[in-house]
GROMACS .gro file of C-alpha atoms in nm:
model
  473
    1MET     CA    1   1.367   1.875   0.646
    2LYS     CA    2   1.746   1.902   0.658
    3SER     CA    3   1.861   1.603   0.453
    4ASP     CA    4   1.896   1.625   0.076
    5GLY     CA    5   1.801   1.269  -0.019
    6ILE     CA    6   1.431   1.175  -0.054
    7ALA     CA    7   1.463   0.858   0.140
    8GLU     CA    8   1.636   1.040   0.430
    9GLN     CA    9   1.379   1.320   0.429
   10PHE     CA   10   1.100   1.065   0.443
   11ALA     CA   11   1.289   0.889   0.731
   12GLU     CA   12   1.335   1.209   0.914
   13LEU     CA   13   0.960   1.270   0.895
   14VAL     CA   14   0.889   0.915   1.031
   15CYS     CA   15   1.132   0.965   1.321
   16SER     CA   16   0.991   1.301   1.413
   17LEU     CA   17   0.629   1.168   1.421
   18ARG     CA   18   0.739   0.878   1.635
   19SER     CA   19   0.930   1.086   1.886
   20ASP     CA   20   0.651   1.341   1.910
   21PRO     CA   21   0.307   1.223   1.791
   22GLY     CA   22   0.164   1.533   1.960
   23ARG     CA   23   0.290   1.744   1.673
   24ILE     CA   24   0.022   1.593   1.447
   25PRO     CA   25  -0.276   1.833   1.432
   26ALA     CA   26  -0.596   1.718   1.589
   27ASN     CA   27  -0.789   1.717   1.262
   28VAL     CA   28  -0.532   1.496   1.102
   29LYS     CA   29  -0.558   1.250   1.396
   30ASN     CA   30  -0.938   1.248   1.351
   31ASP     CA   31  -0.894   1.182   0.982
   32ALA     CA   32  -0.665   0.889   1.066
   33THR     CA   33  -0.910   0.724   1.288
   34GLN     CA   34  -1.192   0.762   1.037
   35ARG     CA   35  -0.972   0.608   0.772
   36LEU     CA   36  -0.886   0.324   1.000
   37LEU     CA   37  -1.254   0.251   1.072
   38ASP     CA   38  -1.335   0.268   0.703
   39ASN     CA   39  -1.052   0.022   0.620
   40PHE     CA   40  -1.170  -0.215   0.894
   41GLY     CA   41  -1.515  -0.217   0.734
   42CYS     CA   42  -1.367  -0.293   0.388
   43ILE     CA   43  -1.136  -0.567   0.528
   44SER     CA   44  -1.426  -0.730   0.717
   45PHE     CA   45  -1.664  -0.713   0.414
   46GLY     CA   46  -1.386  -0.862   0.205
   47ARG     CA   47  -1.430  -1.197   0.381
   48THR     CA   48  -1.757  -1.225   0.175
   49VAL     CA   49  -1.585  -1.166  -0.164
   50GLU     CA   50  -1.471  -1.510  -0.285
   51PRO     CA   51  -1.142  -1.429  -0.459
   52ALA     CA   52  -1.030  -1.215  -0.168
   53ARG     CA   53  -1.131  -1.483   0.087
   54LYS     CA   54  -0.931  -1.739  -0.104
   55ILE     CA   55  -0.622  -1.522  -0.066
   56ALA     CA   56  -0.692  -1.486   0.312
   57ASP     CA   57  -0.732  -1.853   0.344
   58LEU     CA   58  -0.409  -1.914   0.144
   59VAL     CA   59  -0.190  -1.699   0.363
   60THR     CA   60  -0.275  -1.894   0.684
   61GLY     CA   61  -0.026  -2.153   0.552
   62MET     CA   62   0.241  -1.923   0.425
   63GLY     CA   63   0.440  -1.876   0.741
   64GLN     CA   64   0.435  -1.923   1.112
   65GLY     CA   65   0.401  -1.620   1.333
   66ASN     CA   66   0.187  -1.428   1.590
   67CYS     CA   67   0.013  -1.185   1.352
   68ARG     CA   68  -0.364  -1.173   1.373
   69LEU     CA   69  -0.600  -1.200   1.085
   70ILE     CA   70  -0.931  -1.017   1.093
   71GLY     CA   71  -1.215  -1.260   1.063
   72SER     CA   72  -1.010  -1.560   1.143
   73ALA     CA   73  -0.879  -1.742   1.455
   74GLU     CA   74  -0.556  -1.828   1.264
   75ARG     CA   75  -0.229  -1.656   1.310
   76THR     CA   76   0.041  -1.629   1.054
   77GLY     CA   77   0.358  -1.437   0.959
   78ALA     CA   78   0.366  -1.060   0.927
   79SER     CA   79   0.408  -1.018   0.551
   80ALA     CA   80   0.135  -1.293   0.495
   81ALA     CA   81  -0.106  -1.107   0.727
   82ALA     CA   82  -0.042  -0.787   0.544
   83LEU     CA   83  -0.104  -0.954   0.204
   84ALA     CA   84  -0.433  -1.095   0.331
   85HIS     CA   85  -0.560  -0.763   0.486
   86GLY     CA   86  -0.460  -0.555   0.187
   87THR     CA   87  -0.636  -0.794  -0.049
   88LEU     CA   88  -0.945  -0.795   0.169
   89ALA     CA   89  -0.951  -0.418   0.190
   90GLN     CA   90  -0.945  -0.382  -0.189
   91SER     CA   91  -1.184  -0.658  -0.256
   92PHE     CA   92  -1.497  -0.470  -0.351
   93GLU     CA   93  -1.363  -0.117  -0.453
   94LEU     CA   94  -1.492   0.051  -0.144
   95ASN     CA   95  -1.150   0.147   0.009
   96ASP     CA   96  -1.012   0.493   0.006
   97LEU     CA   97  -0.791   0.629  -0.269
   98GLY     CA   98  -0.591   0.914  -0.402
   99VAL     CA   99  -0.450   0.991  -0.749
  100TYR     CA  100  -0.402   0.698  -0.814
  101VAL     CA  101  -0.315   0.510  -0.502
  102HIS     CA  102  -0.514   0.314  -0.239
  103PRO     CA  103  -0.317   0.424   0.073
  104GLY     CA  104  -0.532   0.273   0.341
  105ALA     CA  105  -0.540  -0.080   0.189
  106CYS     CA  106  -0.154  -0.078   0.203
  107ILE     CA  107  -0.090   0.130   0.529
  108VAL     CA  108  -0.345  -0.020   0.761
  109PRO     CA  109  -0.242  -0.383   0.705
  110ALA     CA  110   0.126  -0.271   0.753
  111CYS     CA  111   0.036  -0.098   1.083
  112LEU     CA  112  -0.144  -0.403   1.212
  113ALA     CA  113   0.150  -0.621   1.119
  114GLY     CA  114   0.399  -0.379   1.277
  115MET     CA  115   0.191  -0.357   1.593
  116ASP     CA  116   0.190  -0.735   1.627
  117LEU     CA  117   0.566  -0.754   1.561
  118ALA     CA  118   0.658  -0.474   1.806
  119GLU     CA  119   0.828  -0.599   2.118
  120GLY     CA  120   0.686  -0.337   2.358
  121GLU     CA  121   0.355  -0.158   2.400
  122VAL     CA  122   0.210   0.032   2.108
  123SER     CA  123   0.000   0.317   2.224
  124GLY     CA  124  -0.292   0.447   2.026
  125ALA     CA  125  -0.086   0.759   1.950
  126ASP     CA  126   0.192   0.548   1.815
  127PHE     CA  127  -0.042   0.358   1.580
  128ILE     CA  128  -0.202   0.681   1.460
  129ALA     CA  129   0.145   0.831   1.397
  130ALA     CA  130   0.247   0.534   1.198
  131MET     CA  131  -0.066   0.567   0.986
  132VAL     CA  132  -0.001   0.936   0.918
  133ALA     CA  133   0.361   0.867   0.822
  134GLY     CA  134   0.253   0.599   0.576
  135TYR     CA  135  -0.009   0.816   0.417
  136GLU     CA  136   0.226   1.112   0.386
  137VAL     CA  137   0.485   0.901   0.212
  138THR     CA  138   0.244   0.727  -0.014
  139VAL     CA  139   0.050   1.033  -0.126
  140ARG     CA  140   0.344   1.262  -0.170
  141LEU     CA  141   0.534   0.997  -0.372
  142SER     CA  142   0.220   0.960  -0.593
  143GLU     CA  143   0.194   1.329  -0.656
  144CYS     CA  144   0.575   1.347  -0.737
  145VAL     CA  145   0.548   1.099  -1.033
  146GLY     CA  146   0.189   1.126  -1.147
  147PRO     CA  147  -0.071   1.085  -1.232
  148SER     CA  148  -0.001   1.110  -1.602
  149ALA     CA  149   0.305   0.926  -1.714
  150GLU     CA  150   0.288   0.609  -1.504
  151LEU     CA  151  -0.073   0.551  -1.586
  152ASP     CA  152  -0.005   0.596  -1.964
  153ILE     CA  153   0.290   0.351  -1.936
  154GLY     CA  154   0.061   0.101  -1.766
  155TRP     CA  155   0.166   0.085  -1.398
  156HIS     CA  156  -0.093   0.032  -1.129
  157THR     CA  157   0.056   0.245  -0.870
  158PRO     CA  158  -0.088   0.118  -0.528
  159PRO     CA  159   0.161  -0.167  -0.505
  160PHE     CA  160   0.441   0.080  -0.581
  161HIS     CA  161   0.383   0.392  -0.385
  162GLY     CA  162   0.178   0.205  -0.117
  163ALA     CA  163   0.459  -0.035  -0.068
  164VAL     CA  164   0.694   0.251   0.024
  165GLY     CA  165   0.447   0.399   0.257
  166ALA     CA  166   0.377   0.057   0.419
  167ALA     CA  167   0.756   0.014   0.470
  168ALA     CA  168   0.768   0.357   0.647
  169SER     CA  169   0.479   0.256   0.887
  170THR     CA  170   0.619  -0.088   0.962
  171ALA     CA  171   0.973   0.032   1.022
  172MET     CA  172   0.839   0.305   1.245
  173LEU     CA  173   0.648   0.051   1.467
  174LEU     CA  174   0.940  -0.192   1.463
  175GLY     CA  175   1.158   0.081   1.618
  176LEU     CA  176   1.408   0.107   1.337
  177ASP     CA  177   1.642   0.408   1.350
  178LYS     CA  178   1.649   0.676   1.083
  179ALA     CA  179   1.899   0.475   0.875
  180GLY     CA  180   1.694   0.165   0.892
  181ILE     CA  181   1.370   0.341   0.812
  182ALA     CA  182   1.531   0.494   0.500
  183GLN     CA  183   1.661   0.155   0.386
  184ALA     CA  184   1.311  -0.004   0.445
  185MET     CA  185   1.172   0.253   0.197
  186VAL     CA  186   1.431   0.214  -0.077
  187ILE     CA  187   1.421  -0.165  -0.045
  188ALA     CA  188   1.042  -0.141  -0.100
  189ALA     CA  189   1.092   0.076  -0.405
  190ASP     CA  190   1.331  -0.189  -0.543
  191ILE     CA  191   1.087  -0.476  -0.517
  192ALA     CA  192   0.743  -0.318  -0.563
  193GLY     CA  193   0.527  -0.353  -0.877
  194GLY     CA  194   0.184  -0.404  -1.047
  195GLY     CA  195   0.025  -0.364  -1.391
  196LEU     CA  196  -0.272  -0.145  -1.487
  197MET     CA  197  -0.422  -0.389  -1.737
  198LEU     CA  198  -0.554  -0.621  -1.462
  199ALA     CA  199  -0.695  -0.324  -1.272
  200ARG     CA  200  -0.895  -0.203  -1.567
  201LEU     CA  201  -0.989  -0.506  -1.780
  202GLY     CA  202  -1.096  -0.732  -1.502
  203SER     CA  203  -0.903  -0.997  -1.303
  204ASP     CA  204  -0.929  -1.161  -0.965
  205ILE     CA  205  -0.569  -1.067  -0.920
  206LYS     CA  206  -0.631  -0.691  -0.924
  207ARG     CA  207  -0.772  -0.731  -0.574
  208VAL     CA  208  -0.424  -0.856  -0.464
  209HIS     CA  209  -0.234  -0.549  -0.573
  210CYS     CA  210  -0.287  -0.354  -0.251
  211GLY     CA  211  -0.220  -0.673  -0.057
  212ARG     CA  212   0.115  -0.698  -0.241
  213GLY     CA  213   0.192  -0.337  -0.151
  214ALA     CA  214   0.128  -0.404   0.217
  215GLU     CA  215   0.321  -0.729   0.201
  216THR     CA  216   0.619  -0.564   0.018
  217GLY     CA  217   0.634  -0.283   0.277
  218VAL     CA  218   0.640  -0.526   0.575
  219LEU     CA  219   0.893  -0.748   0.418
  220SER     CA  220   1.112  -0.449   0.324
  221ALA     CA  221   1.106  -0.330   0.692
  222LEU     CA  222   1.203  -0.679   0.809
  223MET     CA  223   1.481  -0.689   0.551
  224ALA     CA  224   1.616  -0.354   0.669
  225GLN     CA  225   1.594  -0.468   1.030
  226LYS     CA  226   1.822  -0.766   0.933
  227GLY     CA  227   2.075  -0.530   0.786
  228LEU     CA  228   2.001  -0.561   0.411
  229ARG     CA  229   2.083  -0.235   0.218
  230SER     CA  230   1.990  -0.063  -0.109
  231ARG     CA  231   2.083   0.283  -0.254
  232LEU     CA  232   1.972   0.581  -0.059
  233ASP     CA  233   1.930   0.778  -0.383
  234THR     CA  234   1.681   0.515  -0.514
  235PHE     CA  235   1.403   0.767  -0.554
  236GLU     CA  236   1.574   1.065  -0.729
  237HIS     CA  237   1.866   0.891  -0.916
  238PRO     CA  238   1.862   1.063  -1.259
  239ASP     CA  239   1.921   0.748  -1.472
  240TRP     CA  240   1.775   0.440  -1.303
  241GLY     CA  241   1.584   0.588  -0.996
  242TYR     CA  242   1.239   0.497  -0.897
  243CYS     CA  243   1.084   0.825  -1.026
  244ARG     CA  244   1.269   0.806  -1.349
  245THR     CA  245   1.153   0.451  -1.402
  246MET     CA  246   0.790   0.508  -1.308
  247THR     CA  247   0.766   0.802  -1.552
  248ALA     CA  248   1.007   0.669  -1.824
  249SER     CA  249   1.143   1.039  -1.817
  250ALA     CA  250   1.420   1.237  -1.666
  251THR     CA  251   1.188   1.537  -1.627
  252GLY     CA  252   0.838   1.379  -1.586
  253PHE     CA  253   0.841   1.396  -1.205
  254ASN     CA  254   0.840   1.671  -0.951
  255LEU     CA  255   1.051   1.617  -0.639
  256ASP     CA  256   0.910   1.933  -0.481
  257ALA     CA  257   0.576   1.750  -0.438
  258ILE     CA  258   0.762   1.547  -0.178
  259ARG     CA  259   0.993   1.814  -0.027
  260VAL     CA  260   0.768   2.125   0.013
  261GLY     CA  261   0.581   2.124   0.337
  262LEU     CA  262   0.697   1.776   0.436
  263GLY     CA  263   0.647   1.741   0.807
  264GLU     CA  264   0.459   2.060   0.840
  265ASP     CA  265   0.165   2.039   0.591
  266PHE     CA  266  -0.003   1.698   0.622
  267VAL     CA  267  -0.169   1.613   0.285
  268GLY     CA  268  -0.216   1.241   0.314
  269PHE     CA  269  -0.583   1.246   0.419
  270ARG     CA  270  -0.681   1.588   0.270
  271ARG     CA  271  -0.590   1.474  -0.089
  272THR     CA  272  -0.746   1.137  -0.070
  273ALA     CA  273  -1.114   1.035  -0.042
  274MET     CA  274  -1.345   0.756   0.068
  275LYS     CA  275  -1.584   0.576  -0.163
  276TYR     CA  276  -1.946   0.520  -0.119
  277TYR     CA  277  -2.024   0.313  -0.434
  278PRO     CA  278  -1.828  -0.010  -0.519
  279VAL     CA  279  -1.682   0.126  -0.840
  280GLY     CA  280  -1.367   0.293  -0.984
  281ALA     CA  281  -1.330   0.661  -0.896
  282GLU     CA  282  -1.439   0.788  -1.241
  283VAL     CA  283  -1.770   0.595  -1.232
  284ILE     CA  284  -1.862   0.755  -0.888
  285GLY     CA  285  -1.907   1.090  -1.066
  286MET     CA  286  -2.126   0.937  -1.335
  287ILE     CA  287  -2.353   0.770  -1.079
  288ASP     CA  288  -2.378   1.092  -0.867
  289ALA     CA  289  -2.468   1.297  -1.184
  290ILE     CA  290  -2.734   1.052  -1.283
  291SER     CA  291  -2.878   1.027  -0.933
  292GLN     CA  292  -2.914   1.406  -0.935
  293LEU     CA  293  -3.099   1.405  -1.258
  294LYS     CA  294  -3.325   1.124  -1.133
  295ALA     CA  295  -3.407   1.328  -0.829
  296GLN     CA  296  -3.527   1.611  -1.040
  297GLN     CA  297  -3.724   1.410  -1.299
  298GLN     CA  298  -3.857   1.069  -1.326
  299ILE     CA  299  -3.661   0.873  -1.581
  300LYS     CA  300  -3.772   0.536  -1.699
  301PRO     CA  301  -3.523   0.312  -1.876
  302SER     CA  302  -3.784   0.241  -2.145
  303ASP     CA  303  -3.801   0.622  -2.221
  304ILE     CA  304  -3.428   0.648  -2.296
  305GLU     CA  305  -3.308   0.697  -2.653
  306ASP     CA  306  -2.932   0.714  -2.570
  307VAL     CA  307  -2.692   0.838  -2.312
  308GLU     CA  308  -2.355   1.012  -2.361
  309ILE     CA  309  -2.102   1.009  -2.082
  310GLY     CA  310  -1.812   1.268  -2.109
  311THR     CA  311  -1.480   1.240  -1.935
  312PRO     CA  312  -1.110   1.324  -2.001
  313VAL     CA  313  -0.939   1.113  -2.273
  314PHE     CA  314  -0.782   0.872  -2.024
  315PHE     CA  315  -1.104   0.744  -1.882
  316VAL     CA  316  -1.256   0.666  -2.223
  317LYS     CA  317  -0.981   0.416  -2.255
  318ALA     CA  318  -0.979   0.308  -1.892
  319GLU     CA  319  -1.357   0.271  -1.836
  320GLY     CA  320  -1.509   0.240  -2.192
  321HIS     CA  321  -1.441  -0.123  -2.271
  322GLU     CA  322  -1.652  -0.429  -2.318
  323PHE     CA  323  -1.958  -0.503  -2.106
  324PRO     CA  324  -1.868  -0.721  -1.809
  325GLU     CA  325  -1.864  -1.091  -1.850
  326THR     CA  326  -1.758  -1.174  -1.496
  327ASP     CA  327  -1.791  -1.002  -1.158
  328ALA     CA  328  -1.426  -0.904  -1.176
  329GLN     CA  329  -1.515  -0.641  -1.439
  330ILE     CA  330  -1.814  -0.481  -1.266
  331HIS     CA  331  -1.625  -0.207  -1.084
  332PHE     CA  332  -1.442  -0.049  -1.386
  333ASN     CA  333  -1.697  -0.009  -1.666
  334SER     CA  334  -1.877   0.314  -1.743
  335GLU     CA  335  -2.155   0.154  -1.941
  336TYR     CA  336  -2.229  -0.090  -1.670
  337GLY     CA  337  -2.215   0.171  -1.394
  338VAL     CA  338  -2.443   0.415  -1.585
  339ALA     CA  339  -2.694   0.147  -1.683
  340MET     CA  340  -2.721   0.033  -1.318
  341ALA     CA  341  -2.765   0.386  -1.200
  342LEU     CA  342  -3.047   0.449  -1.454
  343ILE     CA  343  -3.227   0.127  -1.364
  344TYR     CA  344  -3.171   0.108  -0.980
  345ASN     CA  345  -3.229   0.378  -0.715
  346VAL     CA  346  -2.857   0.372  -0.645
  347ARG     CA  347  -2.778   0.529  -0.311
  348PRO     CA  348  -2.444   0.528  -0.110
  349VAL     CA  349  -2.370   0.217   0.087
  350TYR     CA  350  -2.413   0.411   0.413
  351GLU     CA  351  -2.772   0.468   0.315
  352ASP     CA  352  -2.849   0.136   0.148
  353ARG     CA  353  -2.631  -0.174   0.205
  354SER     CA  354  -2.821  -0.370  -0.060
  355ILE     CA  355  -2.591  -0.227  -0.319
  356LEU     CA  356  -2.337  -0.478  -0.185
  357LYS     CA  357  -2.557  -0.752  -0.335
  358TYR     CA  358  -2.725  -0.620  -0.642
  359TRP     CA  359  -2.414  -0.459  -0.789
  360LEU     CA  360  -2.246  -0.801  -0.799
  361SER     CA  361  -2.510  -0.963  -1.018
  362GLY     CA  362  -2.647  -0.686  -1.235
  363TYR     CA  363  -2.429  -0.776  -1.537
  364LYS     CA  364  -2.630  -1.099  -1.570
  365GLN     CA  365  -2.955  -0.901  -1.629
  366PRO     CA  366  -3.068  -0.863  -1.989
  367GLU     CA  367  -3.222  -0.522  -1.923
  368VAL     CA  368  -2.888  -0.394  -1.783
  369LYS     CA  369  -2.699  -0.511  -2.083
  370ASP     CA  370  -2.957  -0.379  -2.322
  371LEU     CA  371  -2.955  -0.027  -2.175
  372ALA     CA  372  -2.575  -0.036  -2.163
  373SER     CA  373  -2.571  -0.078  -2.537
  374LYS     CA  374  -2.731   0.271  -2.566
  375ILE     CA  375  -2.456   0.440  -2.365
  376ARG     CA  376  -2.164   0.607  -2.538
  377HIS     CA  377  -1.848   0.715  -2.353
  378VAL     CA  378  -1.688   1.008  -2.528
  379VAL     CA  379  -1.419   1.265  -2.455
  380ASN     CA  380  -1.528   1.591  -2.293
  381GLN     CA  381  -1.269   1.841  -2.412
  382GLU     CA  382  -1.334   2.092  -2.145
  383LEU     CA  383  -1.279   1.836  -1.867
  384ASP     CA  384  -0.978   1.705  -2.042
  385ARG     CA  385  -0.824   2.049  -2.063
  386LYS     CA  386  -0.905   2.119  -1.696
  387ASN     CA  387  -0.737   1.804  -1.571
  388PRO     CA  388  -0.674   1.502  -1.803
  389TYR     CA  389  -0.677   1.264  -1.505
  390GLY     CA  390  -0.956   1.437  -1.307
  391ILE     CA  391  -1.263   1.225  -1.213
  392ASP     CA  392  -1.539   1.476  -1.301
  393SER     CA  393  -1.791   1.358  -1.555
  394SER     CA  394  -2.062   1.499  -1.775
  395VAL     CA  395  -2.396   1.317  -1.851
  396THR     CA  396  -2.636   1.375  -2.140
  397ILE     CA  397  -2.957   1.170  -2.150
  398ARG     CA  398  -3.176   1.185  -2.454
  399LEU     CA  399  -3.529   1.059  -2.417
  400LYS     CA  400  -3.737   0.923  -2.698
  401ASP     CA  401  -3.976   1.228  -2.672
  402GLY     CA  402  -3.692   1.460  -2.756
  403THR     CA  403  -3.619   1.578  -2.398
  404VAL     CA  404  -3.251   1.625  -2.321
  405LEU     CA  405  -3.119   1.609  -1.967
  406GLU     CA  406  -2.767   1.723  -1.881
  407ASN     CA  407  -2.564   1.728  -1.557
  408ARG     CA  408  -2.202   1.714  -1.454
  409THR     CA  409  -1.999   1.692  -1.140
  410ASP     CA  410  -1.757   1.945  -1.020
  411TYR     CA  411  -1.558   1.788  -0.741
  412LEU     CA  412  -1.219   1.932  -0.849
  413LYS     CA  413  -1.323   2.283  -0.753
  414ARG     CA  414  -1.257   2.186  -0.396
  415ALA     CA  415  -0.922   2.030  -0.473
  416ASP     CA  416  -0.599   2.203  -0.356
  417SER     CA  417  -0.376   2.008  -0.590
  418ALA     CA  418  -0.394   1.836  -0.921
  419GLY     CA  419  -0.320   1.518  -0.725
  420THR     CA  420  -0.624   1.558  -0.497
  421MET     CA  421  -0.908   1.298  -0.517
  422GLN     CA  422  -1.249   1.439  -0.415
  423PHE     CA  423  -1.610   1.305  -0.416
  424ALA     CA  424  -1.912   1.410  -0.211
  425ALA     CA  425  -1.782   1.463   0.141
  426MET     CA  426  -1.817   1.188   0.404
  427GLY     CA  427  -1.809   1.302   0.766
  428GLU     CA  428  -1.777   1.080   1.074
  429GLU     CA  429  -2.145   0.998   1.087
  430LYS     CA  430  -2.153   0.860   0.732
  431ILE     CA  431  -1.827   0.678   0.783
  432VAL     CA  432  -1.971   0.510   1.094
  433ARG     CA  433  -2.284   0.409   0.898
  434LYS     CA  434  -2.083   0.278   0.618
  435PHE     CA  435  -1.873   0.067   0.863
  436ARG     CA  436  -2.201  -0.077   1.004
  437ALA     CA  437  -2.325  -0.163   0.658
  438LEU     CA  438  -2.001  -0.340   0.569
  439THR     CA  439  -1.981  -0.540   0.894
  440ASP     CA  440  -2.350  -0.608   0.939
  441GLU     CA  441  -2.311  -0.981   0.865
  442VAL     CA  442  -1.973  -1.040   1.040
  443LEU     CA  443  -1.984  -0.837   1.365
  444THR     CA  444  -2.260  -0.815   1.620
  445ALA     CA  445  -2.390  -0.465   1.709
  446PRO     CA  446  -2.202  -0.469   2.042
  447LYS     CA  447  -1.881  -0.565   1.866
  448GLN     CA  448  -1.938  -0.292   1.612
  449ASP     CA  449  -1.988  -0.040   1.901
  450MET     CA  450  -1.673  -0.160   2.067
  451LEU     CA  451  -1.461  -0.121   1.760
  452ILE     CA  452  -1.610   0.213   1.671
  453SER     CA  453  -1.539   0.355   2.018
  454THR     CA  454  -1.187   0.206   2.025
  455VAL     CA  455  -1.090   0.330   1.682
  456LEU     CA  456  -1.230   0.682   1.727
  457GLY     CA  457  -1.068   0.704   2.062
  458LEU     CA  458  -0.733   0.563   1.956
  459PRO     CA  459  -0.530   0.884   1.976
  460ARG     CA  460  -0.598   0.886   2.352
  461GLY     CA  461  -0.575   0.506   2.379
  462ALA     CA  462  -0.311   0.358   2.606
  463ASN     CA  463  -0.282   0.030   2.408
  464ALA     CA  464  -0.350  -0.006   2.034
  465ARG     CA  465  -0.372  -0.385   2.064
  466HIS     CA  466  -0.719  -0.327   2.215
  467LEU     CA  467  -0.829  -0.295   1.850
  468TRP     CA  468  -0.824  -0.675   1.831
  469ASN     CA  469  -1.074  -0.710   2.109
  470ALA     CA  470  -1.380  -0.641   1.889
  471PHE     CA  471  -1.270  -0.912   1.646
  472ASP     CA  472  -1.232  -1.178   1.906
  473SER     CA  473  -1.509  -1.434   1.905
   0.00000   0.00000   0.00000
């Protein structure tokens, strides 16, 4: 990239992908289609989650427009549609994530809104290129400033970094020039925001954070289209810039994480991952470790003396808090997640969609709460030294007969960056099965088949608006 400023470098990337989508490697295009299908599944299932559905219903009256809403015959304004889709995608903690962003829940809604706003035809290649651009901006920005400082300060970063990526995707599909795209991103950086407390301690509003990121990105692109301007050095300004503010430090961020390889090495999908349990990233490792132990030896909850979960320091604070009192807290509590894994035969959603039901109500069951009281969440010094924000976990189960069972995950051995999020791999077959599980109650099998074939064939598709066909009644 030739430009010195971060906003201009990002804008140059967006323009290059728009002018020549063919320069995107085939494996990156395949990753994009799989993420799109995964987010469509999460958005569709979100209609069954009451707080998210309320937001989706709310936005139908927030503005006139021609933008579609998945699962509804209503149309609304572009930013309102993005808010709804982002909230629905994030509603049950099954959408993709990086360290620590949820790019798909911000980028996909922005691309849908941008497609509906675009005056001309949007080809499948155009849509995929917009997704790739948004993911690259979001993930590289997250690696630049994190994950340490902004989490410790208390920022929840999806509505920050995701808003900037969403602005890039929307501006690209709207046809803004390089200057306009750069402005869309710095405007998004100006007005983005979200707090970590709601994300960890439980709140209906946490679900809205990604929706706000998508909404902010779309709104910022429209502002730039109207000629509104912000500072092009917004990201790197040494005193009041975005990175300086996010980290509360003049040296706590690394601009090379953005610059190096930009436009050549596509990291947006490689360094993010898809979920298969409806929990925070850190709890996935705990469940996997316990499931592996249960596969080796029968474990009855009544035989358990106590359980010790070890993670880096940050996650003791982030996940080791009070037992859930509402369903807003069930996704981010290590004691709850571990107790459920010990009591239930927990399997990934693509193998057993019943997890979408029983996970929602387990906190009401006395046996779950009783077992949770025997679980301690402690600091694992080795994991903390290895990566204080990594999601690997250790599990030690002590049985009443004196038997000690131990296991740990080691996802980070496959990571190519400290900013990489990894779980057990999900290929196309599992992603398709996950999509079917999430849409089982809202789409007929023929509609599922239509959307799967359309999405997976999108790089070769002549018209991306055909994506809406499967959602038509």
